[in-house]
mmCIF file of C-alpha atoms in Angstrom:
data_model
loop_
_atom_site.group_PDB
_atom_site.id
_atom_site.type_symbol
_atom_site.label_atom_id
_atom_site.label_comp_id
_atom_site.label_asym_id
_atom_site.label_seq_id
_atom_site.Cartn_x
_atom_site.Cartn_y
_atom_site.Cartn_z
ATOM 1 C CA UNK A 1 110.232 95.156 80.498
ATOM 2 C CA UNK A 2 110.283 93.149 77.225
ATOM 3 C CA UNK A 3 108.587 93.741 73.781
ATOM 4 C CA UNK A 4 105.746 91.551 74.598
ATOM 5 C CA UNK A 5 104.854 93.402 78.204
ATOM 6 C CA UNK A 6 105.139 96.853 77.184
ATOM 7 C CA UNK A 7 102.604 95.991 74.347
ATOM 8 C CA UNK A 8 100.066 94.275 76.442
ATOM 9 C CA UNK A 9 100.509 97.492 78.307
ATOM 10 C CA UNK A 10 99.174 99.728 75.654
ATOM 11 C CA UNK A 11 96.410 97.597 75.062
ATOM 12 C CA UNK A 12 95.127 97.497 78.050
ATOM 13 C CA UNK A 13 95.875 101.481 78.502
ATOM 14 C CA UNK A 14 93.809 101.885 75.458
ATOM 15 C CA UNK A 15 91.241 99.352 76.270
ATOM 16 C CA UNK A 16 87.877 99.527 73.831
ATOM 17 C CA UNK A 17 90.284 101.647 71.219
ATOM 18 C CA UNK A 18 91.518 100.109 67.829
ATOM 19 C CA UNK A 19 95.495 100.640 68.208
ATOM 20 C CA UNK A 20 97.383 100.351 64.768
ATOM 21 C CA UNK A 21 100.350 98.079 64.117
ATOM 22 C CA UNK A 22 102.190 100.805 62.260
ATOM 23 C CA UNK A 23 101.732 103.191 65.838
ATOM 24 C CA UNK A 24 103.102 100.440 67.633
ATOM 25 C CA UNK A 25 105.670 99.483 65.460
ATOM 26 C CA UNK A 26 107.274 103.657 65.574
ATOM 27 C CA UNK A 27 106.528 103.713 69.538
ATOM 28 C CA UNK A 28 108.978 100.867 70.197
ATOM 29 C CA UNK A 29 110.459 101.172 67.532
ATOM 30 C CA UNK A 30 110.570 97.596 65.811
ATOM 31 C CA UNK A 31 108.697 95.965 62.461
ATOM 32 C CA UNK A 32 105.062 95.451 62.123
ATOM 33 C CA UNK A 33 105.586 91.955 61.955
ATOM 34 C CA UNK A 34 107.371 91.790 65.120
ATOM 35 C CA UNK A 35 104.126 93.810 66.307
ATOM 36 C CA UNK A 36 102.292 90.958 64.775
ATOM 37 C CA UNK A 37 104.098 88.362 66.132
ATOM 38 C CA UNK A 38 104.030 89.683 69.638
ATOM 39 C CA UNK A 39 100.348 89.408 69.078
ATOM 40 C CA UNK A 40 100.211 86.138 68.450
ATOM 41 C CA UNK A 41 102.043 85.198 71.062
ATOM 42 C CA UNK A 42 99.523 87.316 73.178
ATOM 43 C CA UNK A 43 96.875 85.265 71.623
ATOM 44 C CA UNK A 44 98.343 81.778 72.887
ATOM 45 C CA UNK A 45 98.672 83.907 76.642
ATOM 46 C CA UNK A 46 94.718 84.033 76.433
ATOM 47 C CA UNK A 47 94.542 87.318 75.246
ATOM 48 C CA UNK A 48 91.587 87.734 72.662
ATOM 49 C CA UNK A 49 92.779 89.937 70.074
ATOM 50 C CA UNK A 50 90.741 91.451 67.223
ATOM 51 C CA UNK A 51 93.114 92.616 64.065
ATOM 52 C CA UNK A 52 90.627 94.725 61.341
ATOM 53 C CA UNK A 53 92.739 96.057 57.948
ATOM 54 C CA UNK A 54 92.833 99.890 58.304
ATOM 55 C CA UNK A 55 91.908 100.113 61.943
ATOM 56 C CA UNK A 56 94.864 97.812 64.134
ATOM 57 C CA UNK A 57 94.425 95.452 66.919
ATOM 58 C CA UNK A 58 91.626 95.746 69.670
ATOM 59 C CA UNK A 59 91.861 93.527 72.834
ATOM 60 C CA UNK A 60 88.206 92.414 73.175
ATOM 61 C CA UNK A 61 88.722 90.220 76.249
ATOM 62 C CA UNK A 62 91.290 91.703 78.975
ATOM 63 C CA UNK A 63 93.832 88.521 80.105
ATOM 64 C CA UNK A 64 94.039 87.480 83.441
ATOM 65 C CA UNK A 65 97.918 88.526 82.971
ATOM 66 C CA UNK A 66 99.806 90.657 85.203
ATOM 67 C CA UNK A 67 101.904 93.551 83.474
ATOM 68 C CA UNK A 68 103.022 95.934 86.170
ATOM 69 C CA UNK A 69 103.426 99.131 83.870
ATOM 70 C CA UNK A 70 100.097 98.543 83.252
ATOM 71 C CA UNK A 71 98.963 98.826 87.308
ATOM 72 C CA UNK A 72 101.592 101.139 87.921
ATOM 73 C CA UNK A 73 100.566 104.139 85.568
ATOM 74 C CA UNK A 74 97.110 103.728 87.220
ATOM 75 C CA UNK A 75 98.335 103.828 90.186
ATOM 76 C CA UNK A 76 100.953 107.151 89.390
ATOM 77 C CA UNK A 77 98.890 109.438 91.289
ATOM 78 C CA UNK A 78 98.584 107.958 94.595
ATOM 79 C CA UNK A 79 100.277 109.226 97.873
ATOM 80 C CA UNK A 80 101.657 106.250 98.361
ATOM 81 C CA UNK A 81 104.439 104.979 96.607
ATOM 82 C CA UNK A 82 103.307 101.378 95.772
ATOM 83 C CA UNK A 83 105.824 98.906 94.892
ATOM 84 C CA UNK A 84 104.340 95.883 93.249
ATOM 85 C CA UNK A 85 105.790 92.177 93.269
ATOM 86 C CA UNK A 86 104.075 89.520 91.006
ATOM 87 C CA UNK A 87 104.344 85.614 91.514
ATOM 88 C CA UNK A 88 102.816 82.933 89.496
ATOM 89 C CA UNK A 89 102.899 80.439 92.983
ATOM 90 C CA UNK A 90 103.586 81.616 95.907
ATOM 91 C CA UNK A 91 102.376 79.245 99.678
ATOM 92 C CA UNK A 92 101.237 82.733 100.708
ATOM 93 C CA UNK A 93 101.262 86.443 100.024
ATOM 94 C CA UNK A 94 101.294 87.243 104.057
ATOM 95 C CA UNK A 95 104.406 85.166 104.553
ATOM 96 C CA UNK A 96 106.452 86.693 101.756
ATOM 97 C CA UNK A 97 105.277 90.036 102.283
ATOM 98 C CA UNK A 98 106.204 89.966 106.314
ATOM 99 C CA UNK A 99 109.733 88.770 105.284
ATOM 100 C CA UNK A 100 109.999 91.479 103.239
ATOM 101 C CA UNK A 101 108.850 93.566 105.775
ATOM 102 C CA UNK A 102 111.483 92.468 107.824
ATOM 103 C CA UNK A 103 113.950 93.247 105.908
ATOM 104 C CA UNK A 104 113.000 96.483 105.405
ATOM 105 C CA UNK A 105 110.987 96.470 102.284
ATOM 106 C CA UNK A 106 108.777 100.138 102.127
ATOM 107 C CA UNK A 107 105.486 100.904 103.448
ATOM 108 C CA UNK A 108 103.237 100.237 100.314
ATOM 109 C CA UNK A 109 105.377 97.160 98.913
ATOM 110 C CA UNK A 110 102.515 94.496 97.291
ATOM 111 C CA UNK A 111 103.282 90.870 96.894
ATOM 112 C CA UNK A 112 100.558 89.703 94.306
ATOM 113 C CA UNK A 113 99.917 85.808 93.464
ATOM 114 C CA UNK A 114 97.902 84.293 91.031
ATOM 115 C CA UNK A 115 97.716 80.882 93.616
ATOM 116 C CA UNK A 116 98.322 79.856 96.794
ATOM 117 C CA UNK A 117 99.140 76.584 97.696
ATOM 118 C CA UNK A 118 99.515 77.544 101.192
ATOM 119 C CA UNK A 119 96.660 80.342 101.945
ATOM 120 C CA UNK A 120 95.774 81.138 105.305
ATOM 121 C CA UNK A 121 93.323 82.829 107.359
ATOM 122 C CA UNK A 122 92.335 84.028 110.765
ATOM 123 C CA UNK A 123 92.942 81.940 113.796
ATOM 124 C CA UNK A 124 95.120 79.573 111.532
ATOM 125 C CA UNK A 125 92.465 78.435 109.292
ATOM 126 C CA UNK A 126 93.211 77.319 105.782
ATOM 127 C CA UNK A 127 91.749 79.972 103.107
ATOM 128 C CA UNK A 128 91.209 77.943 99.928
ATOM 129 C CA UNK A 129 93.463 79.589 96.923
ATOM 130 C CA UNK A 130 92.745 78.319 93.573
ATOM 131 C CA UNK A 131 94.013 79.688 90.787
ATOM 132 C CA UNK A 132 91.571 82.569 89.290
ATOM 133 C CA UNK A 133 91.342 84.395 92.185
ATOM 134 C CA UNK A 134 93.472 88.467 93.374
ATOM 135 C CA UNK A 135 95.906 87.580 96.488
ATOM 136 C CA UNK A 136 97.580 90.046 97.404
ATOM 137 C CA UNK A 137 99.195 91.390 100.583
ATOM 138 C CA UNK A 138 100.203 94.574 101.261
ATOM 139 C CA UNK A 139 103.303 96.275 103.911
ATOM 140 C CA UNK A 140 102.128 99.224 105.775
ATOM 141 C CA UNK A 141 104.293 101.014 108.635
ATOM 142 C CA UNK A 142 101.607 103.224 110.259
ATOM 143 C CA UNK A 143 102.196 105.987 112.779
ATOM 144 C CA UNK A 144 98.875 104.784 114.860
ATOM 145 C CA UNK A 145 98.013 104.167 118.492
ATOM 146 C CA UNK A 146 97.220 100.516 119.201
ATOM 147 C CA UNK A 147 93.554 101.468 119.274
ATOM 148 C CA UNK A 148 93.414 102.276 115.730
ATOM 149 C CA UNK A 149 95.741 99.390 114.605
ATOM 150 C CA UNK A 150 93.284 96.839 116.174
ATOM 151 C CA UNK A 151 90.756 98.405 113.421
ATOM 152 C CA UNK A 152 92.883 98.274 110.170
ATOM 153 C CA UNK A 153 90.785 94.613 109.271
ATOM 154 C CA UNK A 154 87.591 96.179 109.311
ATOM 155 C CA UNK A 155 89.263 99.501 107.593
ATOM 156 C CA UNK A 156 90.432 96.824 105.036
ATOM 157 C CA UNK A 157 87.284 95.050 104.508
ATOM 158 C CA UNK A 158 85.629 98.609 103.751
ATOM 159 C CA UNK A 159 88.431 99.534 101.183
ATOM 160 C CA UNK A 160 87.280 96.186 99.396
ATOM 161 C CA UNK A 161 83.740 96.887 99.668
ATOM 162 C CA UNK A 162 84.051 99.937 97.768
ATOM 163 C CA UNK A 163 86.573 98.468 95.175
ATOM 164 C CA UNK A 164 83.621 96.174 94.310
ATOM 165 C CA UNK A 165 81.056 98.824 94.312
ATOM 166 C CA UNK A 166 83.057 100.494 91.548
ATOM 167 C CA UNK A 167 82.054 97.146 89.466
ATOM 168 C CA UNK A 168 78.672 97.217 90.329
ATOM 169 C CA UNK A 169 78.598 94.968 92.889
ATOM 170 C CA UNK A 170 76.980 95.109 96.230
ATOM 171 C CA UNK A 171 78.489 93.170 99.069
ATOM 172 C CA UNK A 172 78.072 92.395 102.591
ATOM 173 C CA UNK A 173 80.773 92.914 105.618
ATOM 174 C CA UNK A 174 80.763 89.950 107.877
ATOM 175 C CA UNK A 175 82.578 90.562 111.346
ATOM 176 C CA UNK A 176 85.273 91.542 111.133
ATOM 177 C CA UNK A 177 87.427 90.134 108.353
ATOM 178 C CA UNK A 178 84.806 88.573 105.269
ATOM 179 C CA UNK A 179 82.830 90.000 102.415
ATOM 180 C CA UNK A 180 79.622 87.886 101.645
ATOM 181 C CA UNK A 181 77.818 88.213 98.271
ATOM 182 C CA UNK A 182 74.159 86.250 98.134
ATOM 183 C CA UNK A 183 74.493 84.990 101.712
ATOM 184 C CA UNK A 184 77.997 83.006 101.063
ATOM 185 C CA UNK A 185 81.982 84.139 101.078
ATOM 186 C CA UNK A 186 83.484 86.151 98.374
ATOM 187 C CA UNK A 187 86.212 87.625 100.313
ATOM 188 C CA UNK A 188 88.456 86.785 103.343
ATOM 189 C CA UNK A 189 91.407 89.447 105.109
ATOM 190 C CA UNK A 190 94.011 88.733 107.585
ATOM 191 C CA UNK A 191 95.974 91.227 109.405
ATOM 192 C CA UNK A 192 99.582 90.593 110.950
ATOM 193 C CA UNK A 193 102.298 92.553 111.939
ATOM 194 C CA UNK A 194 105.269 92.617 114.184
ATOM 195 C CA UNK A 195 105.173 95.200 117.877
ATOM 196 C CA UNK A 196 107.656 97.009 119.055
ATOM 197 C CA UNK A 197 107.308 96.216 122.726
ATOM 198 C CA UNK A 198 110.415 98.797 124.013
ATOM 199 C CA UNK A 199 108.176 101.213 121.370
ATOM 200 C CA UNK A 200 104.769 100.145 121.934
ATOM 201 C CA UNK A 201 104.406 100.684 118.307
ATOM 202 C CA UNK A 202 103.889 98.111 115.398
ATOM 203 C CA UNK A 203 107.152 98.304 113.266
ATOM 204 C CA UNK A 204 105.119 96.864 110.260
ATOM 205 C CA UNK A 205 101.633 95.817 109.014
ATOM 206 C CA UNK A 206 100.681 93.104 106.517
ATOM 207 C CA UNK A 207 96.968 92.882 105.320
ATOM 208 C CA UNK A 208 96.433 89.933 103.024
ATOM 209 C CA UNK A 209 93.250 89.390 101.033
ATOM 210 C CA UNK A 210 91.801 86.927 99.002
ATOM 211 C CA UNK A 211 88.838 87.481 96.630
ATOM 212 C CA UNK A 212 87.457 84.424 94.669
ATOM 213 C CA UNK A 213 86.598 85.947 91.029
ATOM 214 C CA UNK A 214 85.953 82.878 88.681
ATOM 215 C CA UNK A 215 84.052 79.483 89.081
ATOM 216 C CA UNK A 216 86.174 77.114 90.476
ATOM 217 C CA UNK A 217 85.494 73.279 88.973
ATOM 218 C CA UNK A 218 87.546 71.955 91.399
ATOM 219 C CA UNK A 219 86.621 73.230 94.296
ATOM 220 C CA UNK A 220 85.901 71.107 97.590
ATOM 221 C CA UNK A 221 81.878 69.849 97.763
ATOM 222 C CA UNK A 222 82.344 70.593 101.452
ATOM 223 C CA UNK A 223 83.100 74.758 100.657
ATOM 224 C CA UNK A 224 80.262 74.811 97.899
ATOM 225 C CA UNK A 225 77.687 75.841 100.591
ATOM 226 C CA UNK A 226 79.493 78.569 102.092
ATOM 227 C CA UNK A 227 81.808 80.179 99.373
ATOM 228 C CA UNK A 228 81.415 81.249 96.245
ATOM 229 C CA UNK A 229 82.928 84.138 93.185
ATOM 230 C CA UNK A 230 81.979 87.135 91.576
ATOM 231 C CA UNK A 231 81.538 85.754 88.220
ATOM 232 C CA UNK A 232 79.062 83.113 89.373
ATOM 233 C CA UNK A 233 77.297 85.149 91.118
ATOM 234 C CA UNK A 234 77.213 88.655 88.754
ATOM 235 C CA UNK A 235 77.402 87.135 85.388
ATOM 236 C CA UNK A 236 80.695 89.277 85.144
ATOM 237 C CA UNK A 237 84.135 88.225 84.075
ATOM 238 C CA UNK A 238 86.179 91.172 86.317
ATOM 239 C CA UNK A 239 90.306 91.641 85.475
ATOM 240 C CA UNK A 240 91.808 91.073 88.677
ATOM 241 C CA UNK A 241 94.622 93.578 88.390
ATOM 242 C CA UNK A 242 91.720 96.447 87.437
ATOM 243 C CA UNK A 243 89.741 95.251 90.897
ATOM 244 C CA UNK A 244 93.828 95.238 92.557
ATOM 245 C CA UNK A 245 94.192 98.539 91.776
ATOM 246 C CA UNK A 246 90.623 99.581 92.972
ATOM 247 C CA UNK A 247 91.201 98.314 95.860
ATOM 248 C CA UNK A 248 94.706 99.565 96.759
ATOM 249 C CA UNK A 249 93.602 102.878 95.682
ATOM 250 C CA UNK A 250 90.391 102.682 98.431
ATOM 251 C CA UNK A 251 93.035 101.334 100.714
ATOM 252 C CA UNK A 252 94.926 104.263 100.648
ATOM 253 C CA UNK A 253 91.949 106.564 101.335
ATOM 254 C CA UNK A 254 90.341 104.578 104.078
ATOM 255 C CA UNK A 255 93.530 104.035 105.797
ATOM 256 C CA UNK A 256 94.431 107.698 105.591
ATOM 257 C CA UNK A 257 90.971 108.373 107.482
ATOM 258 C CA UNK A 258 91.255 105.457 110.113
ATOM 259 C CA UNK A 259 92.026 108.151 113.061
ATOM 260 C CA UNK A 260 88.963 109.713 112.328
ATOM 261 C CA UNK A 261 86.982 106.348 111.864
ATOM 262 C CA UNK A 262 85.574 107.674 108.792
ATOM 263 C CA UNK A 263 85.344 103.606 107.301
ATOM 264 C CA UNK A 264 82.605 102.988 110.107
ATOM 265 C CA UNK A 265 79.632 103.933 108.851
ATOM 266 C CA UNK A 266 79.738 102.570 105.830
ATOM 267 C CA UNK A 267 81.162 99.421 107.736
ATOM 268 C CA UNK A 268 77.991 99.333 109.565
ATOM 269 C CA UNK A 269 75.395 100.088 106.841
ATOM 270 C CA UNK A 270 76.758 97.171 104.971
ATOM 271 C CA UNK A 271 77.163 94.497 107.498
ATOM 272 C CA UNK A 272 76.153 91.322 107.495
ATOM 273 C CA UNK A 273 76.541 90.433 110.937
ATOM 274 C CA UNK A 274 74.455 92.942 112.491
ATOM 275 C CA UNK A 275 70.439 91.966 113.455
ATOM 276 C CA UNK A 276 71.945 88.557 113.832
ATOM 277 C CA UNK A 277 71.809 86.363 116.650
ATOM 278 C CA UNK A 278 75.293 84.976 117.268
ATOM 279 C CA UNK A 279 77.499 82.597 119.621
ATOM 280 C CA UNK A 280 80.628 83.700 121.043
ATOM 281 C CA UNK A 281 83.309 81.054 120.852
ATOM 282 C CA UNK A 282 83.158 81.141 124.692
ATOM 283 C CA UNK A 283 79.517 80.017 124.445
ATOM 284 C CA UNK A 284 77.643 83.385 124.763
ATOM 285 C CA UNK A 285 74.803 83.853 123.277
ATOM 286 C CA UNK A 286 73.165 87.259 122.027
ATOM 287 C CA UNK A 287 72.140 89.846 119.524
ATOM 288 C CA UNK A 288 74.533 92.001 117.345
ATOM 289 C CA UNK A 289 73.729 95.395 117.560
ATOM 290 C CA UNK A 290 76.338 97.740 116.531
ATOM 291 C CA UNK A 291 80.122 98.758 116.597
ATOM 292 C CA UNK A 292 82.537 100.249 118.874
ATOM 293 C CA UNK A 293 85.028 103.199 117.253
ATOM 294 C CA UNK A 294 87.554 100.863 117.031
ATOM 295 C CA UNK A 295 85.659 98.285 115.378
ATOM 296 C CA UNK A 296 84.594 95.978 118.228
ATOM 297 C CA UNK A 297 81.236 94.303 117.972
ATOM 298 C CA UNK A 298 78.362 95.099 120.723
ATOM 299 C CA UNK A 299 76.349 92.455 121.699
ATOM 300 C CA UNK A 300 73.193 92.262 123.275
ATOM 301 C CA UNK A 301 73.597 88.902 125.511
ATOM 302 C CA UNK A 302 71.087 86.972 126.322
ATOM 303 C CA UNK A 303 70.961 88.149 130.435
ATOM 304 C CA UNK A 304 70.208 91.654 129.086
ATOM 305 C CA UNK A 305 74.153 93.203 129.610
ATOM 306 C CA UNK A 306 76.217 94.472 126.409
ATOM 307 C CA UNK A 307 80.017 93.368 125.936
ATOM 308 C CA UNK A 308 82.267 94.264 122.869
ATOM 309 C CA UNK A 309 84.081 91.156 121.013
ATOM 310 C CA UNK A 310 87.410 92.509 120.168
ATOM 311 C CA UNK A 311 88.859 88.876 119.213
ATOM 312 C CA UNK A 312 87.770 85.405 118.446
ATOM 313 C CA UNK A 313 85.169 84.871 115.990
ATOM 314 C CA UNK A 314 81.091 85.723 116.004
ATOM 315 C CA UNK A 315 78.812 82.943 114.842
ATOM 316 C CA UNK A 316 75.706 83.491 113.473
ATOM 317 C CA UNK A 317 73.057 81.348 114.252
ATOM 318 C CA UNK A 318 69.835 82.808 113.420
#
């Protein structure tokens, strides 16, 4: 890690604290004006830097920069022993991360973008990637029935919801893979993996997900009605690394809990499906009602029986 990284570091460790150039300068052991002109070059990163005579340098506006000592001291206390990856570009977190996965790479490995030109979500759909927004996928290898595995989505989409809470922000879970904030998209997940069929076990997991956090100026007229980001619609500019780790952290937790389906109930108190009249994408038509353990949805159809949508999508239409 160069000069330049390990100093953003401390600034953001010591975010809302003046930090002196002469500290800096005896921690790393270099001039104060190399200190200084590390800081400008942090200024031309975007970094909004505040230097007051006597006091040092305070970072008033956190950078949408990545600095993995920085994520990785937060993260020191985990269980898990997260290994992160950064790319500026990458077509799409879930394809790098399952090659990884394939050859090898550790349960807890995180391949982090800051745009995907490539972005994809369930059922093969396109999931729209500008730059601004967290992607990130993460390899687990979990020790779980198939049951529980079918479940890890809607595990997922809990983790986030609670990442978000610790910002302030109240979300919705959409069956079984979106978070909705003010009745449009915030948030989309996609599970793969690879099964063992001589094991009947999955050799690996990837869960991708893609939060939109700034206004995008370019984004398609067509997705303005049904997506949107956190900043637009909370006022709040939100570093994406700080709402990363949040969420990774949650992820651990909820993931640790699956067996015991522990995610569910907050799952269900904060969906946005259920209530809902929906169509099945066989053509049935009926009421949402509730969940099975493993994260199916109940419907109420229309001729007065219940089934449980495991796959496929649920479309709401009233």
């Amino acid at each position: 890690m160069n000069l330049k990284e390990n100093i953003l570091a401390e600034l953001l460790t010591h975010e809302g604290e003046y930090y002196s150039g002469g500290k800096l300068a005896e921690k790393f052991g270099v001039s104060r004006t190399a200190i200084w002109k590390v800081m400008e070059q942090l200024k031309q990163d975007g970094c909004q830097i505040e230097a007051v005579s006597h006091k040092g340098y305070f970072l008033t506006k956190k950078p949408d920069l990545f600095n993995q000592k920085y994520m990785l001291d937060l993260l020191k206390n985990c269980k898990t022993n997260w290994q992160i990856q950064h790319f500026k570009t990458l077509d799409s977190t879930n394809r790098v991360a399952k090659e990884l996965a394939g050859q090898n790479a550790p349960s807890g490995t995180v391949v982090i973008a800051d745009f995907q030109t490539s972005g994809r979500g369930r059922m093969g759909k396109h999931f729209y990637s500008p730059k601004g927004g967290l992607y990130l996928s993460v390899i687990e290898k979990l020790d779980l029935p198939i049951s529980d595995i079918m479940s890890v989505t809607a595990c997922t989409a809990t983790a986030v919801f609670l990442a978000l809470k610790q910002f302030h922000i109240t979300s919705q879970i959409k069956w079984v893979n979106d978070l909705f904030l003010n009745n449009k998209k915030i948030c989309g997940i996609l599970s793969e993996g690879s099964f063992n069929a001589e094991l009947l076990k999955m050799d690996y997991l990837v869960i991708g997900i893609g939060i939109n956090l700034h206004a995008d100026k370019n984004r398609p007229e067509e997705l303005n009605a049904i997506i949107t980001d956190l900043e637009t619609e909370t006022g709040n500019y939100i570093y994406k690394y700080d709402l990363a780790i949040a969420i990774l952290k949650n992820l651990e937790t909820m993931l640790a809990e699956i067996s015991e389906h522990s995610y569910l109930k907050i799952y269900t108190e904060n969906s946005y499906t259920l209530g809902h009249r929906i169509q099945t994408d066989d053509g049935r038509q009926g009421i949402a009602i509730g969940f099975s353990q493993d994260a199916g949805l109940i419907i109420k159809l229309d001729d007065n029986t219940e089934t449980i949508l495991r796959t496929g999508s649920a479309k709401i239409i009233d």
